XYZ file of C-alpha atoms in Angstrom:
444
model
C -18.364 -10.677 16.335
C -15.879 -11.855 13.698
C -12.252 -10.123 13.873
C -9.674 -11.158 10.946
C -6.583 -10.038 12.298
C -3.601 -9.652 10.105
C 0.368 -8.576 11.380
C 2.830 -7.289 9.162
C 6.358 -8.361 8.944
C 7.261 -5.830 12.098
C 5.458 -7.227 14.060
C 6.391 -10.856 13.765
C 10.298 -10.241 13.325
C 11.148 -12.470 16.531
C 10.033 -14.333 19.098
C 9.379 -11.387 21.129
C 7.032 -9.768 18.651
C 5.371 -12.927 18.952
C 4.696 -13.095 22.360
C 3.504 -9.527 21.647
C 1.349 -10.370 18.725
C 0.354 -13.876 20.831
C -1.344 -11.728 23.877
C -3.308 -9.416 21.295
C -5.004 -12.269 19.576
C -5.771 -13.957 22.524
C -6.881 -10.827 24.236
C -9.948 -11.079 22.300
C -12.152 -13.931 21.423
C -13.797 -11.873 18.122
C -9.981 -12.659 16.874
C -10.757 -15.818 14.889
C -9.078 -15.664 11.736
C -5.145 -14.219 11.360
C -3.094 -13.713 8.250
C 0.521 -13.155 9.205
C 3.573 -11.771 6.921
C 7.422 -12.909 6.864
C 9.485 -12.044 9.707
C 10.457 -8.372 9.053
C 13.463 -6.430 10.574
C 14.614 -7.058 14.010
C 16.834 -3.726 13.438
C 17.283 -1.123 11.205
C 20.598 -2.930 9.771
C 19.215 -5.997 9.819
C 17.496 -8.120 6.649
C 13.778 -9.099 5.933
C 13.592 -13.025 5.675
C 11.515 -12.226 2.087
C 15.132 -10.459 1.141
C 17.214 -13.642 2.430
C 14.570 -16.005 0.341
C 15.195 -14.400 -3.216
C 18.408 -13.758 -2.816
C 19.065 -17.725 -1.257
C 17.114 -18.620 -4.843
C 18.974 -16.009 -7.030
C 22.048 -18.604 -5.543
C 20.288 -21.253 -6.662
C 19.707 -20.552 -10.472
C 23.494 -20.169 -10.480
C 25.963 -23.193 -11.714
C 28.778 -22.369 -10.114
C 30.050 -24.219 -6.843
C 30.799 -20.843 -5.207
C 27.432 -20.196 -5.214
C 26.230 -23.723 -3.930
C 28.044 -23.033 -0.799
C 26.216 -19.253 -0.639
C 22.901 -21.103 -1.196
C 23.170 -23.258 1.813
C 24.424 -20.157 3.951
C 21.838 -18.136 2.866
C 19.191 -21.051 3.811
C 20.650 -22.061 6.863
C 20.622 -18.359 7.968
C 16.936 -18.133 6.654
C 16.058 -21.724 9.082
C 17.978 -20.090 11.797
C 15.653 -16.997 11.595
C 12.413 -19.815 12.447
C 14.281 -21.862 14.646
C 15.559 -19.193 16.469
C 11.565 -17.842 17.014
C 10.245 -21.469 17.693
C 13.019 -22.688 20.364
C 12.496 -18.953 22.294
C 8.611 -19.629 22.271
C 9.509 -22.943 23.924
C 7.275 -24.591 20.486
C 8.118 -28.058 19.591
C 7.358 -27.796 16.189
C 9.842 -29.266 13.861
C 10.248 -27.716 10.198
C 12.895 -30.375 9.069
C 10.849 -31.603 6.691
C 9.618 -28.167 5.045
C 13.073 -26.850 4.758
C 13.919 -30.205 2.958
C 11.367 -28.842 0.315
C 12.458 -25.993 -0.037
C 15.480 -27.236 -0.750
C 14.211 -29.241 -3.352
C 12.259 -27.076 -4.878
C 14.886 -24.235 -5.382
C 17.534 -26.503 -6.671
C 14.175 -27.613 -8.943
C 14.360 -23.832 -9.876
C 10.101 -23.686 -9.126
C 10.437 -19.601 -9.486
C 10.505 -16.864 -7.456
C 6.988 -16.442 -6.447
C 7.387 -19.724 -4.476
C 10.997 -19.044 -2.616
C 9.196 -15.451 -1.720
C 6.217 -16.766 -0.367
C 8.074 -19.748 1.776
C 8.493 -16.765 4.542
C 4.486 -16.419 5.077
C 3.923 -19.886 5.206
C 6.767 -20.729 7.602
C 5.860 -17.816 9.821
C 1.806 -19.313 9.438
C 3.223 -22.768 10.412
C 5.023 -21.155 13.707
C 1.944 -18.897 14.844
C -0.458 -21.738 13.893
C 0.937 -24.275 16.145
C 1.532 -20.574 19.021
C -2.059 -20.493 19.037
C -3.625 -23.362 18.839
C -5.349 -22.465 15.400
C -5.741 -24.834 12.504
C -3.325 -23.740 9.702
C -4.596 -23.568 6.159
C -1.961 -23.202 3.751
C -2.939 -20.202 1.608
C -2.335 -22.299 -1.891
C -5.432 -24.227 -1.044
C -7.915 -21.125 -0.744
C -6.434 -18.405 -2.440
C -6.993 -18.637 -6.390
C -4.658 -17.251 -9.629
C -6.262 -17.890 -12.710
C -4.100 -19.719 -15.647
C -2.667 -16.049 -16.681
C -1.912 -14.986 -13.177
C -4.725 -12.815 -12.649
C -6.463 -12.894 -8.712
C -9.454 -14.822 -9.208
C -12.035 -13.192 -6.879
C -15.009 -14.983 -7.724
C -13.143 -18.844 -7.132
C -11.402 -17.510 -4.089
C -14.585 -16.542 -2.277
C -16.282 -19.756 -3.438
C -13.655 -22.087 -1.792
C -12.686 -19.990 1.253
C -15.976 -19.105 2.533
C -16.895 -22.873 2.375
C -13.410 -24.093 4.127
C -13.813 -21.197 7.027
C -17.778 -21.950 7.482
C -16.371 -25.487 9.600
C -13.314 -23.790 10.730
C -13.431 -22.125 13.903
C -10.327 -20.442 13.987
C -7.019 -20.753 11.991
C -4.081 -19.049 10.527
C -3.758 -17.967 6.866
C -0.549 -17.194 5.964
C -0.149 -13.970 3.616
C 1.026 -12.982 0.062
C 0.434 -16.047 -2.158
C -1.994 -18.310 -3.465
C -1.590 -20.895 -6.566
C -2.709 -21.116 -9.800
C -5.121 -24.190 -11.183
C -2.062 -25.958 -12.244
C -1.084 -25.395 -8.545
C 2.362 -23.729 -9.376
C 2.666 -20.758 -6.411
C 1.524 -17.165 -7.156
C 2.439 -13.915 -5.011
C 0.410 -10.906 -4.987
C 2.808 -7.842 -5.585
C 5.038 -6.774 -2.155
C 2.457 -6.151 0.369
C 0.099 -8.242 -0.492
C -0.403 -10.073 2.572
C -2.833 -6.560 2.764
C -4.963 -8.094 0.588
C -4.950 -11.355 1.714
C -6.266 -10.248 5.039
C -9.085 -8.530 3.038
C -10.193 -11.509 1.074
C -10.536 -13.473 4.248
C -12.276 -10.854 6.067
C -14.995 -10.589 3.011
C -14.882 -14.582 2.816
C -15.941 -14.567 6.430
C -18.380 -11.656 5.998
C -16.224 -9.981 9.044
C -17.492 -7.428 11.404
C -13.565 -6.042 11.400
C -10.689 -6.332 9.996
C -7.797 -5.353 12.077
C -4.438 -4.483 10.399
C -1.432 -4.591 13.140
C 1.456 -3.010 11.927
C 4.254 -0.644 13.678
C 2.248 2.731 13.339
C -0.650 3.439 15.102
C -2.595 4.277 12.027
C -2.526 7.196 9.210
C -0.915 10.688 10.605
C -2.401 13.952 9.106
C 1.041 14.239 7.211
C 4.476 12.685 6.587
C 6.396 12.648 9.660
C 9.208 13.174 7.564
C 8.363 16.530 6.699
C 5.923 17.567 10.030
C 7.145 17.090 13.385
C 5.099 14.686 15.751
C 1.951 15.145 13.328
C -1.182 14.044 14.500
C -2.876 10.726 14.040
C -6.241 10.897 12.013
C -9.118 8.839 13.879
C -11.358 7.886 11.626
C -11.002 8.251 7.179
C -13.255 7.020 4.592
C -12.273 5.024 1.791
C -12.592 8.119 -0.474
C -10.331 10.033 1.587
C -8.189 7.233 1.728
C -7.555 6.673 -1.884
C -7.222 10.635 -2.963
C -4.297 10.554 -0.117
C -2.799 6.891 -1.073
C -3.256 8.434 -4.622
C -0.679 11.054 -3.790
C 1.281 9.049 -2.033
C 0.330 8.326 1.583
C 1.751 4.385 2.625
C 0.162 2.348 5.364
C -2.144 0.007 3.419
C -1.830 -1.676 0.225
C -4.063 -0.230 -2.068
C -5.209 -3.072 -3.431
C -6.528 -4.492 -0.185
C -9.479 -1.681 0.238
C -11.747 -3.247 -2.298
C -12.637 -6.991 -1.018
C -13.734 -5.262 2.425
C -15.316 -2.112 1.074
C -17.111 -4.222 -1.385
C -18.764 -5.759 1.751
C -18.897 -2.759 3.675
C -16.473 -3.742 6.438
C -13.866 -0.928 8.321
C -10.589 -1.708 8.568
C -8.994 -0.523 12.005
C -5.003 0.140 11.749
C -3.432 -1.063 14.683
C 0.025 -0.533 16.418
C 1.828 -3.926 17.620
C 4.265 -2.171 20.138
C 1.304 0.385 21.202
C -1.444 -2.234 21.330
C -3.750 0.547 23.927
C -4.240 2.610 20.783
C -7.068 2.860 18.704
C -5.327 3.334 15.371
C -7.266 4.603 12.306
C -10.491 3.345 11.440
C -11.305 3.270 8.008
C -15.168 3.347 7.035
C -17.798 3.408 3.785
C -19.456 6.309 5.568
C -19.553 8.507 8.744
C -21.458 11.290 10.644
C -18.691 11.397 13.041
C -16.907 14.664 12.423
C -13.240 14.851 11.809
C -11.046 16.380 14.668
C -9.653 19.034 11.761
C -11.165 20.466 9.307
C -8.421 18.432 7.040
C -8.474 14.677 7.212
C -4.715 14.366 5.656
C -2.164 16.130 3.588
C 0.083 14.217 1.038
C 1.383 14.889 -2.015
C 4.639 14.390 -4.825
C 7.199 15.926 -6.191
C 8.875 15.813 -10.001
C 5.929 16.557 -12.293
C 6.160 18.992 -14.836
C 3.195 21.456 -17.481
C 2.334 21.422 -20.780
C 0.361 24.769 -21.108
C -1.306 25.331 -24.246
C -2.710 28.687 -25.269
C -4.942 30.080 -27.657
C -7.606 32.569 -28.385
C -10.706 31.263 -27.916
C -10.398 27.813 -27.638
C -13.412 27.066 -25.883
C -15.454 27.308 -29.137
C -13.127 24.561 -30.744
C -15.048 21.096 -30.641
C -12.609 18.457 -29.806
C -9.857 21.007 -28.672
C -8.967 19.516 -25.400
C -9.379 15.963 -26.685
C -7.114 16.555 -29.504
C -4.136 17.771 -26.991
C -4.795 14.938 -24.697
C -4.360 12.492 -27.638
C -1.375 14.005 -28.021
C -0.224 12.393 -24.598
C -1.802 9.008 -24.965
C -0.291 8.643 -28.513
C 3.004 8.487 -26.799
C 2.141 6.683 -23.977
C 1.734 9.151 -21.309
C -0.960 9.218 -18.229
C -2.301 12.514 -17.011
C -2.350 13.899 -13.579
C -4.537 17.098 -13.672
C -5.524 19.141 -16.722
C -6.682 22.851 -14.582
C -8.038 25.050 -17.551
C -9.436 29.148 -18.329
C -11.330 30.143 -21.528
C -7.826 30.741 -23.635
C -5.830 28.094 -21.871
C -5.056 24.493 -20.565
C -2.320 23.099 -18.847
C -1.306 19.487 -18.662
C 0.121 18.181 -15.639
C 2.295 14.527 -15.960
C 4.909 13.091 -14.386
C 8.400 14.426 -15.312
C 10.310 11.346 -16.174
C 7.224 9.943 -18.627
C 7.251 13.442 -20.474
C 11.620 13.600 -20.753
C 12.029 11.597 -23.405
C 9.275 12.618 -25.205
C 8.740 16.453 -25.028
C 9.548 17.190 -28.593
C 7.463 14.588 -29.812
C 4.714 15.866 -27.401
C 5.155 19.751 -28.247
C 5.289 18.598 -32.229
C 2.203 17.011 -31.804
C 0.372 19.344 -30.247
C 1.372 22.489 -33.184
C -0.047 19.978 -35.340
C -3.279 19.293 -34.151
C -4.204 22.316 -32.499
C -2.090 25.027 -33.712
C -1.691 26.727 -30.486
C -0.590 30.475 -29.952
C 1.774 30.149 -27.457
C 2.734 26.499 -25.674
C 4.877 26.126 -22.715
C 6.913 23.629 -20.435
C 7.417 23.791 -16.886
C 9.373 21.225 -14.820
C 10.238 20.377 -11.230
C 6.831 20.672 -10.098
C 5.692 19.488 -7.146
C 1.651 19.009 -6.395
C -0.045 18.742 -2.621
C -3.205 17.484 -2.292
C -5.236 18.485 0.883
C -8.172 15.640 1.781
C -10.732 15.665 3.967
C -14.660 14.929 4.091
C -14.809 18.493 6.481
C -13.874 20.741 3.954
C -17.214 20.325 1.703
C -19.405 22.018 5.139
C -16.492 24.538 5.936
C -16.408 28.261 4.613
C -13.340 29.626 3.294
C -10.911 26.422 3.266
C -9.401 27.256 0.044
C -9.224 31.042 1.154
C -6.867 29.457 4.078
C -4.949 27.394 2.036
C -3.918 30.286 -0.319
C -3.322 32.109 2.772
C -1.232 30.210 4.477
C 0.850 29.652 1.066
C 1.406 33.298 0.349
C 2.423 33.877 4.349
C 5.401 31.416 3.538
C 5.741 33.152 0.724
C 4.960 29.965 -1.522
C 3.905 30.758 -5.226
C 1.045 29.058 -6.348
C 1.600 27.463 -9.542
C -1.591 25.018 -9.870
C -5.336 25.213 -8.142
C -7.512 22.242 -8.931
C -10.646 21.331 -6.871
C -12.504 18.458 -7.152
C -16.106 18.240 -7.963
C -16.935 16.652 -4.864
C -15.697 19.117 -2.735
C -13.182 16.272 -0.462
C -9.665 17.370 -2.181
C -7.710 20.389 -3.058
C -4.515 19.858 -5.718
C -2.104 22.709 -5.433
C 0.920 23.023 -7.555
C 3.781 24.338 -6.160
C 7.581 24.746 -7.091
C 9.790 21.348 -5.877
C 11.732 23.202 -3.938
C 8.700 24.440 -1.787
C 6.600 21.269 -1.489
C 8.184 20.856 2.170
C 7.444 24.507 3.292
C 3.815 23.815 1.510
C 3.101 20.744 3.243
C 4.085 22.382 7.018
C 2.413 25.233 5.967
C -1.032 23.698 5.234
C -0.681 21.609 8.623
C 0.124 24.808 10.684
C -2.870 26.648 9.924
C -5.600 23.651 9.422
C -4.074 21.398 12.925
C -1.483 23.387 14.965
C -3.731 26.417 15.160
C -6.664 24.695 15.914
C -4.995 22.888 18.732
């Protein structure tokens, strides 16, 4: 088997997270290819050493001699950070000359994509020569067209030929370059999706994400006590709950491996015995709950247009909807009856523009009665068990109306894997504990 292995800044904050991180990879043999982040937090107070970098190169664009002396602080604090790791993992590495670079480079004022992605490739430079793994400095493989844009098709050309004769080796995370060679980050979190891009150059049987969570939970823990962990989710499920706001993996890392069909298993650095979330194309395994997950957002607000028989207008609902796109705002849901359709959007996008909105909707449509409603909140409930389970929306609704929750949205989804209920802001909490209570706590 082939494992890419990537660690997030958590898990590589100190030396002791490497020594942690060290006796997982070596653990396993299928481990062959790791992409690690920047050192993250060592405590909650404490700084992440992508933080120090921009604000060591904010220093540098500045003239004045104060803020010379803040720029060397601020990047001898940042070297400390490194040396600190390498002299307590008894390494003799020496990064003299890279910090001489850098250096040279911010003073150069090179841009803030570089200074930010100097923390990956230190860190790959540290657990490159901790291993024993050849490092390859992500600039080489990883490919930014002229504009800026990821350039998928170059990328997999030149990393699948420079891993075919490499054996094993360290990849740091975050950044590649441009043809020009000038240093490109992906957006925060992005060493995500350069663990994904190596896993599809490598055609890898898994790709292992090791973070400080041992995978998804069924809900926020913010909200539910102690909620459960959900074993395995597919990609759908994943993206209607990421969608609504569920954070554990970038995003934008789920398409290189789901393009070649490889699961992604979320791991826990500090709990290394657990089996974390696996994320698949497909499964016949049946969930543990009828639910997969619950997530869901706050602050949206509805447009609800009304008028007697709408339905046999051509172009009706088009013509509102143009409404929103003329001034530049993106829909959420749009649930609808025979005489009526609301418009769901986010609350902020739709503030400065209500009158504009309502204006334009008189004029097009001529509407009988239009309404606002703000300080919405919607919850969407995911989950692959729901499509071969009688009576999950009669539960839903159920449990609602026993916390005494009104109901101000219902939308479905065609395929039968989501439910999006509307519900006051002020409720979404109750909603969310509500929904878990009678889907996982009863069941347990």
């Amino acid at each position: 088997m082939i494992k890419v292995v990537k660690f997030g800044g958590s898990s590589l904050a100190d030396a002791h997270q490497f020594k942690k991180v060290g006796k997982i990879i070596r653990k396993d043999v299928d481990r062959r290819y790791v992409v690690p982040s920047a050192p993250g937090k060592r405590s909650p107070d404490d700084t992440k050493v992508t933080d120090m970098l921009y604000s060591c190169y904010a220093q540098a664009l500045l003239e004045e001699e104060d803020s010379q002396e803040s720029f060397e602080t601020l990047l001898g604090a940042i070297r400390e950070r490194y040396e600190s790791i390498i002299r307590e993992l008894g390494l003799s590495l020496s990064l003299e000359e890279e910090f001489r670079s850098i250096r040279e480079n911010f003073t150069r004022k090179v841009g803030r994509d570089y200074a930010a992605s100097r923390g990956e490739y230190l860190n790959g430079r540290i657990m490159a020569e901790y291993l024993g793994y050849e490092f390859i400095d992500a600039a080489e493989v990883i490919c930014f067209d002229e504009a800026g844009n990821f350039d998928g098709e170059k990328t997999q050309e030149i990393l699948s030929e420079r891993l075919a004769s490499t054996e094993r080796a360290v990849i740091p995370g975050f950044y590649g370059a441009m043809p020009d060679g000038k240093i490109k980050t992906f957006s925060r979190g992005g060493s995500d999706i350069t663990g994904s891009i190596v896993a599809g150059a490598v055609h890898a049987d898994l790709y292992e994400n090791w973070t400080d969570v041992s995978g998804f939970l069924v809900a926020d823990p913010r909200i539910v006590e102690n909620p459960k962990e959900i074993d395995v989710i597919t990609y759908r499920e994943l993206r209607e709950l990421s969608y609504m706001g569920a954070t554990v993996l970038h995003e934008d890392a789920i398409f290189p491996v789901r393009k070649e069909g490889i699961p992604i298993n979320i791991r826990n650095t500090n709990a290394p015995e657990d089996k974390g979330t696996l994320i698949v194309e497909a499964t016949c395994q049946k969930p543990r709950f009828i639910i997969t997950g619950i997530a869901g957002k706050k602050d949206f607000a509805a447009v609800t247009v009304e008028k007697a028989m709408m339905n046999s207008e051509v172009g009706f609902c088009r013509k509102v909807l143009q409404v929103f796109e003329e001034n530049g705002i993106s829909i959420e849901h749009m649930p609808s009856g025979i005489d009526t359709m609301s418009v769901f959007v986010h609350q902020d996008e739709l503030k400065e523009m209500e009158q504009k909105v309502i204006a334009g909707i008189h004029r097009e449509v001529e509407p009988d009665v239009l309404e606002l409603e703000s300080d919405l909140a919607l919850v969407a409930v995911v989950g692959r068990g729901m499509r071969t389970t009688r009576g999950t929306s009669g539960r839903i609704f159920s449990a609602l109306a026993h916390a005494n929750i009104e109901v101000k949205m219902i939308d479905q989804g065609s395929s039968g894997l989501n439910v999006i209920i509307g519900v006051p802001n002020d409720d979404f909490e109750a909603a969310v504990k509500a929904i878990y209570d009678i889907f996982v706590t009863t069941q347990l």
